[in-house]
CSV table of C-alpha atoms and ligand atoms in Angstrom, one decimal:
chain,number,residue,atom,x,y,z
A,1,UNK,CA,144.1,75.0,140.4
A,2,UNK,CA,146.5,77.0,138.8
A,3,UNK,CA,148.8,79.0,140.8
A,4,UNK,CA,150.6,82.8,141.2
A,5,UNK,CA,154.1,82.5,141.6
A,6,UNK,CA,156.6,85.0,140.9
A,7,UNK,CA,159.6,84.3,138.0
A,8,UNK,CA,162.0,86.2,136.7
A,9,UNK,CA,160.6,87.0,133.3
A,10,UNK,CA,162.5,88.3,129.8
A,11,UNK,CA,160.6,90.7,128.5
A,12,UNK,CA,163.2,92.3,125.9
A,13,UNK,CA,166.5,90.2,124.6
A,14,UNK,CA,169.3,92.6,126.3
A,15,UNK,CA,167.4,94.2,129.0
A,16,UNK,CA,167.5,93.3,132.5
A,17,UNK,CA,164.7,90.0,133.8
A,18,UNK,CA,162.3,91.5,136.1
A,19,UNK,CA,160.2,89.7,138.7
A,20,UNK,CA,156.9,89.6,137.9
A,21,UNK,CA,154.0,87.6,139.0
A,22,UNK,CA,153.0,85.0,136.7
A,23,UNK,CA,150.2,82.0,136.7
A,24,UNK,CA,151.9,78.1,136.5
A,25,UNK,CA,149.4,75.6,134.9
A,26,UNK,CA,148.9,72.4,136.8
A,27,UNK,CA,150.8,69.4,136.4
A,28,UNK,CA,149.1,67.6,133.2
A,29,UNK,CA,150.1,63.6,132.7
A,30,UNK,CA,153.4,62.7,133.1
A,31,UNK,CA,154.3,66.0,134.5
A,32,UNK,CA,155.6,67.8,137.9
A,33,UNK,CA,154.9,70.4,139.7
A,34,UNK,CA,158.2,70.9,141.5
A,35,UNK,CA,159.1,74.1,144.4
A,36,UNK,CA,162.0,75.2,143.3
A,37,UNK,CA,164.9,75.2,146.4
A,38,UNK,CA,168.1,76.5,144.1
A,39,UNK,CA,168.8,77.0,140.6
A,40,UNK,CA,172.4,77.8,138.6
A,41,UNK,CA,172.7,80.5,136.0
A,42,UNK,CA,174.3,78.9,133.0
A,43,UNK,CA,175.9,80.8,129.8
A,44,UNK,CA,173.4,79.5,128.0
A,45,UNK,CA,170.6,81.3,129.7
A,46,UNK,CA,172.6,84.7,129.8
A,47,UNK,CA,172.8,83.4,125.6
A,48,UNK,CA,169.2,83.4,125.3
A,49,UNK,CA,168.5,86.2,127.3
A,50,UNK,CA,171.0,88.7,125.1
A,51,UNK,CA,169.3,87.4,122.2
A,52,UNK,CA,172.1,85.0,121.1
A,53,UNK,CA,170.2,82.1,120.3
A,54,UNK,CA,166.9,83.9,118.6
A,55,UNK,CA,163.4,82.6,119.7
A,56,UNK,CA,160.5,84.1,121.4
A,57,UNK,CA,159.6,86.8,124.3
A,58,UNK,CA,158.6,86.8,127.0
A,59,UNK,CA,159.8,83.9,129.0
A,60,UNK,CA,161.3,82.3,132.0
A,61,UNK,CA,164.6,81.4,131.6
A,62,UNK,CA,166.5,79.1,134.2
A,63,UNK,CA,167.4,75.4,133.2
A,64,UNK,CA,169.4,74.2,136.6
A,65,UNK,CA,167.5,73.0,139.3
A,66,UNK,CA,167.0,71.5,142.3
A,67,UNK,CA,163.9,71.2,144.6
A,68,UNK,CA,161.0,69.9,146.3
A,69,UNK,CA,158.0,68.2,144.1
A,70,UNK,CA,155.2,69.5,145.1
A,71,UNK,CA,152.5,67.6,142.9
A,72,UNK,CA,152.2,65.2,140.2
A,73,UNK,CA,149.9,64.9,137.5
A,74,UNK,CA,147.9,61.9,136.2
A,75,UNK,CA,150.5,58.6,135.4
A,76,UNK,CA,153.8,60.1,137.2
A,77,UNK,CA,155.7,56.9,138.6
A,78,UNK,CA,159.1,58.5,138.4
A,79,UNK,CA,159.2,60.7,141.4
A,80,UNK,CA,156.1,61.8,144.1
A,81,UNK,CA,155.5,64.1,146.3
A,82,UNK,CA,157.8,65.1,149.0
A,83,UNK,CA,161.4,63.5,146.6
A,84,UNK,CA,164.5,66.1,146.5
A,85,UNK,CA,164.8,66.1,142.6
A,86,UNK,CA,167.4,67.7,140.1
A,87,UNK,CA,165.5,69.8,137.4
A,88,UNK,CA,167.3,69.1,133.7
A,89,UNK,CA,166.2,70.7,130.6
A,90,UNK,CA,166.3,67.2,128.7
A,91,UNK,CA,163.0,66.1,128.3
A,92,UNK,CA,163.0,62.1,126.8
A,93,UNK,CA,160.3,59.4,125.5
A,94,UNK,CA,162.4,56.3,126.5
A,95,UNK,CA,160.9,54.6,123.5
A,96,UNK,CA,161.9,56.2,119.8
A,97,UNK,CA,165.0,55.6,117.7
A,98,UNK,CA,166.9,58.2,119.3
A,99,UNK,CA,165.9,57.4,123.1
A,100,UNK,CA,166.3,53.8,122.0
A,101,UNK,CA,169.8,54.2,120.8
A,102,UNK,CA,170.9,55.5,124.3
A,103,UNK,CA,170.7,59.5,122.5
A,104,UNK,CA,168.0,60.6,124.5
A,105,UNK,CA,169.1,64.0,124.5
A,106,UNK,CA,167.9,64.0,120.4
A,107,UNK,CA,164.7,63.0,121.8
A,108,UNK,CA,162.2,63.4,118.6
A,109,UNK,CA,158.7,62.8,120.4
A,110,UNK,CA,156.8,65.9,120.7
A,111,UNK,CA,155.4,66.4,124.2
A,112,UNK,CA,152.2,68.9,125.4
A,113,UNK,CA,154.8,71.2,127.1
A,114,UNK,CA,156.5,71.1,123.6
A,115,UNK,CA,153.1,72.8,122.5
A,116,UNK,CA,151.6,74.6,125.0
A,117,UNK,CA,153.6,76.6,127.7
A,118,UNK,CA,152.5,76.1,131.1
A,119,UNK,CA,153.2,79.7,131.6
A,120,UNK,CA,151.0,82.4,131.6
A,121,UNK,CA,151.2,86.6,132.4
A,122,UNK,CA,147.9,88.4,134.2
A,123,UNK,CA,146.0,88.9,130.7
A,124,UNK,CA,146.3,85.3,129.9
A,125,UNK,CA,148.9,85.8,127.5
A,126,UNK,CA,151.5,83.3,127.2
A,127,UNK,CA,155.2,83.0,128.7
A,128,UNK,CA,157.4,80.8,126.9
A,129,UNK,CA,159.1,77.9,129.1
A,130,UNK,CA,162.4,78.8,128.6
A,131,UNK,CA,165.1,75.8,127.7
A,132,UNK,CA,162.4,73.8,128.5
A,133,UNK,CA,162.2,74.2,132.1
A,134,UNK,CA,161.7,78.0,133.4
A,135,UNK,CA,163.2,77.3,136.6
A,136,UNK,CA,163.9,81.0,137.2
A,137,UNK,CA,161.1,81.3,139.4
A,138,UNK,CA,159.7,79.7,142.7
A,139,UNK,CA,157.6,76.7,141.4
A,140,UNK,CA,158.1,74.9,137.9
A,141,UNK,CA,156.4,72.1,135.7
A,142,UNK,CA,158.0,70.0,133.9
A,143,UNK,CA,157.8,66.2,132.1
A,144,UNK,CA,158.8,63.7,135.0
A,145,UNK,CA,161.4,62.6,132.6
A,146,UNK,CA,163.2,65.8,133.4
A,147,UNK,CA,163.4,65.0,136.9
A,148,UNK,CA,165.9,62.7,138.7
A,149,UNK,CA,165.6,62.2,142.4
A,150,UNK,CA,168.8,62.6,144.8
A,151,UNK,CA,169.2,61.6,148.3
A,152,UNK,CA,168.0,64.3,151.2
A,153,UNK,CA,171.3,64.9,152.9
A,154,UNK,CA,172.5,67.0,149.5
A,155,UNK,CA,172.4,70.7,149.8
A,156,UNK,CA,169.8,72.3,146.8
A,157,UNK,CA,172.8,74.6,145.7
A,158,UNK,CA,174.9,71.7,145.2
A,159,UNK,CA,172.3,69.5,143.7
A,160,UNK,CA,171.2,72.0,140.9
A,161,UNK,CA,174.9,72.2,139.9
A,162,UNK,CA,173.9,68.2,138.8
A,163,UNK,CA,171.1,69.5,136.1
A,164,UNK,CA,173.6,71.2,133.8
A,165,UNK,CA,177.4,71.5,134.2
A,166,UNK,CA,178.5,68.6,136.1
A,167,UNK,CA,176.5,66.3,133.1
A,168,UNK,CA,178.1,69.0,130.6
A,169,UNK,CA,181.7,69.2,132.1
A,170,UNK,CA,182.1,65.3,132.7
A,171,UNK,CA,180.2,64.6,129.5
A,172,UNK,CA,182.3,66.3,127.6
A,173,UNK,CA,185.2,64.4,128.7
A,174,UNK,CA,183.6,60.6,128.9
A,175,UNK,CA,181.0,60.8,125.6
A,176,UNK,CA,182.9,63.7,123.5
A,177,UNK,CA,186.0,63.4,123.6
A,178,UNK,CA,186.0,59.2,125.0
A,179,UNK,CA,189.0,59.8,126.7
A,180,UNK,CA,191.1,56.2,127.7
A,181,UNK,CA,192.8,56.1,131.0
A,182,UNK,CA,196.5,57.5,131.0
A,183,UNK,CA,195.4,59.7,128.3
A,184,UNK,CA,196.5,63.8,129.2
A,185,UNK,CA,193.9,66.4,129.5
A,186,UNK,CA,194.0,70.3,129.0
A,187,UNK,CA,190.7,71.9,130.0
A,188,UNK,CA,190.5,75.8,128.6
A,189,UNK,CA,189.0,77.8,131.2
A,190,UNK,CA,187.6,76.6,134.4
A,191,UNK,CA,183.9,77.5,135.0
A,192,UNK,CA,181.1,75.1,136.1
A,193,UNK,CA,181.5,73.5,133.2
A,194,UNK,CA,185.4,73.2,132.3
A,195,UNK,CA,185.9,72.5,136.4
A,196,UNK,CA,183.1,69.1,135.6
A,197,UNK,CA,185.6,68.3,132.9
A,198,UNK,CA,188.3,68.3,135.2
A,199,UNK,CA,186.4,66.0,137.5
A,200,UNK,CA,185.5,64.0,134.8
A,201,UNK,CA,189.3,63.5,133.4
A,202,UNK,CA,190.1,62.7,137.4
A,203,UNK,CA,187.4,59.9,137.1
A,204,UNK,CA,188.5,58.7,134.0
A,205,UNK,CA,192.2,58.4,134.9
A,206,UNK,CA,194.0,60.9,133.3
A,207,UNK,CA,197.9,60.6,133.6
A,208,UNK,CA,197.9,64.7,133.9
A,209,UNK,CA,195.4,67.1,133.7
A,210,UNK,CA,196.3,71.1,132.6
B,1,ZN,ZN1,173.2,75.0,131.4
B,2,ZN,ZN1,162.6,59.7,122.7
């Protein structure tokens, strides 16, 4: 059965989210229905929201997750009920050229939630799935490939900081840049993400970091 949840919706590109009750689809194949425990507001969501990045409205914004999963749809071996998860906002096949080649972020397979948003306002009307996720509200479904689960002793807040800048910061410094060991590193501004690169230039063995 579909379900009422409430989510922060954009309604207008600029204007403030409101809360709003919406309807969440259920979990199709290969996909989770996961209660959403904590989620991070990333620049790219404040991006999208201003308008900065074009696209539709309305939608649900929020792409850094962590929660509960709740239920999961026909095939799901990945994760099952009752698993701690990280929410991301890359959603992967495992099987074409680009998942193949270890690039699964370039994932080229197109997926039902690429088509049809699981989203929905009181008339019926569609709300887009914002950055692939729409984790600004209570519950959220997404492609089990988006999930990852963590152990239980990790607190939500810290656990959703996982989903987008600690794989942003750290990636940044081990897959960008490929920095060696004994190599310096300057990092330009330290928010979640340039504080992840910092961590990531510590695990990498950098001589100094500025
Ligand atoms: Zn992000
Ligand atoms: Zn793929």
């Amino acid at each position: 059965m579909p379900q009422t949840i409430r989510a922060a919706v954009t309604r207008a590109f600029g204007q403030p989210m409101r809360v709003e009750t919406v309807t969440l689809a259920d979990p199709g194949p290969g996909e989770v229905l996961v209660a959403v425990k904590a989620c991070a507001i990333c620049h790219s969501d404040i991006t999208y929201a201003d308008g900065g990045w074009g696209g539709t409205v309305p939608m649900v914004l929020g792409h850094e997750a962590a929660g509960i999963v709740e239920a999961t749809g026909p095939g799901v071996m990945r994760v099952k009920p009752g698993d701690p998860v990280v929410v991301t906002l890359i959603r992967s096949c495992g099987g074409c050229h680009y998942c193949a080649g270890g690039h699964d972020y370039l994932c080229e397979t197109m997926f039902d939630l690429d088509r049809t948003s699981p989203l929905t306002d009181g008339t019926g009307a569609p709300i887009g799935h914002g950055l692939r996720t729409g984790a600004f509200a209570e519950k959220l479904v997404v492609e089990q490939s988006q999930l990852v689960a963590v152990g239980g002793n990790m607190p939500f807040a810290s656990a959703s900081l996982l989903a987008c800048g600690a794989i942003t910061g750290v990636g940044a410094v081990t897959n960008t840049a490929k920095m060696p060991a004994g190599a310096d590193a300057v990092v330009i501004g330290c928010g979640g993400v340039g504080l992840n690169a910092v961590q990531g230039a510590r695990i990498a063995g950098a001589a100094s970091i500025i």
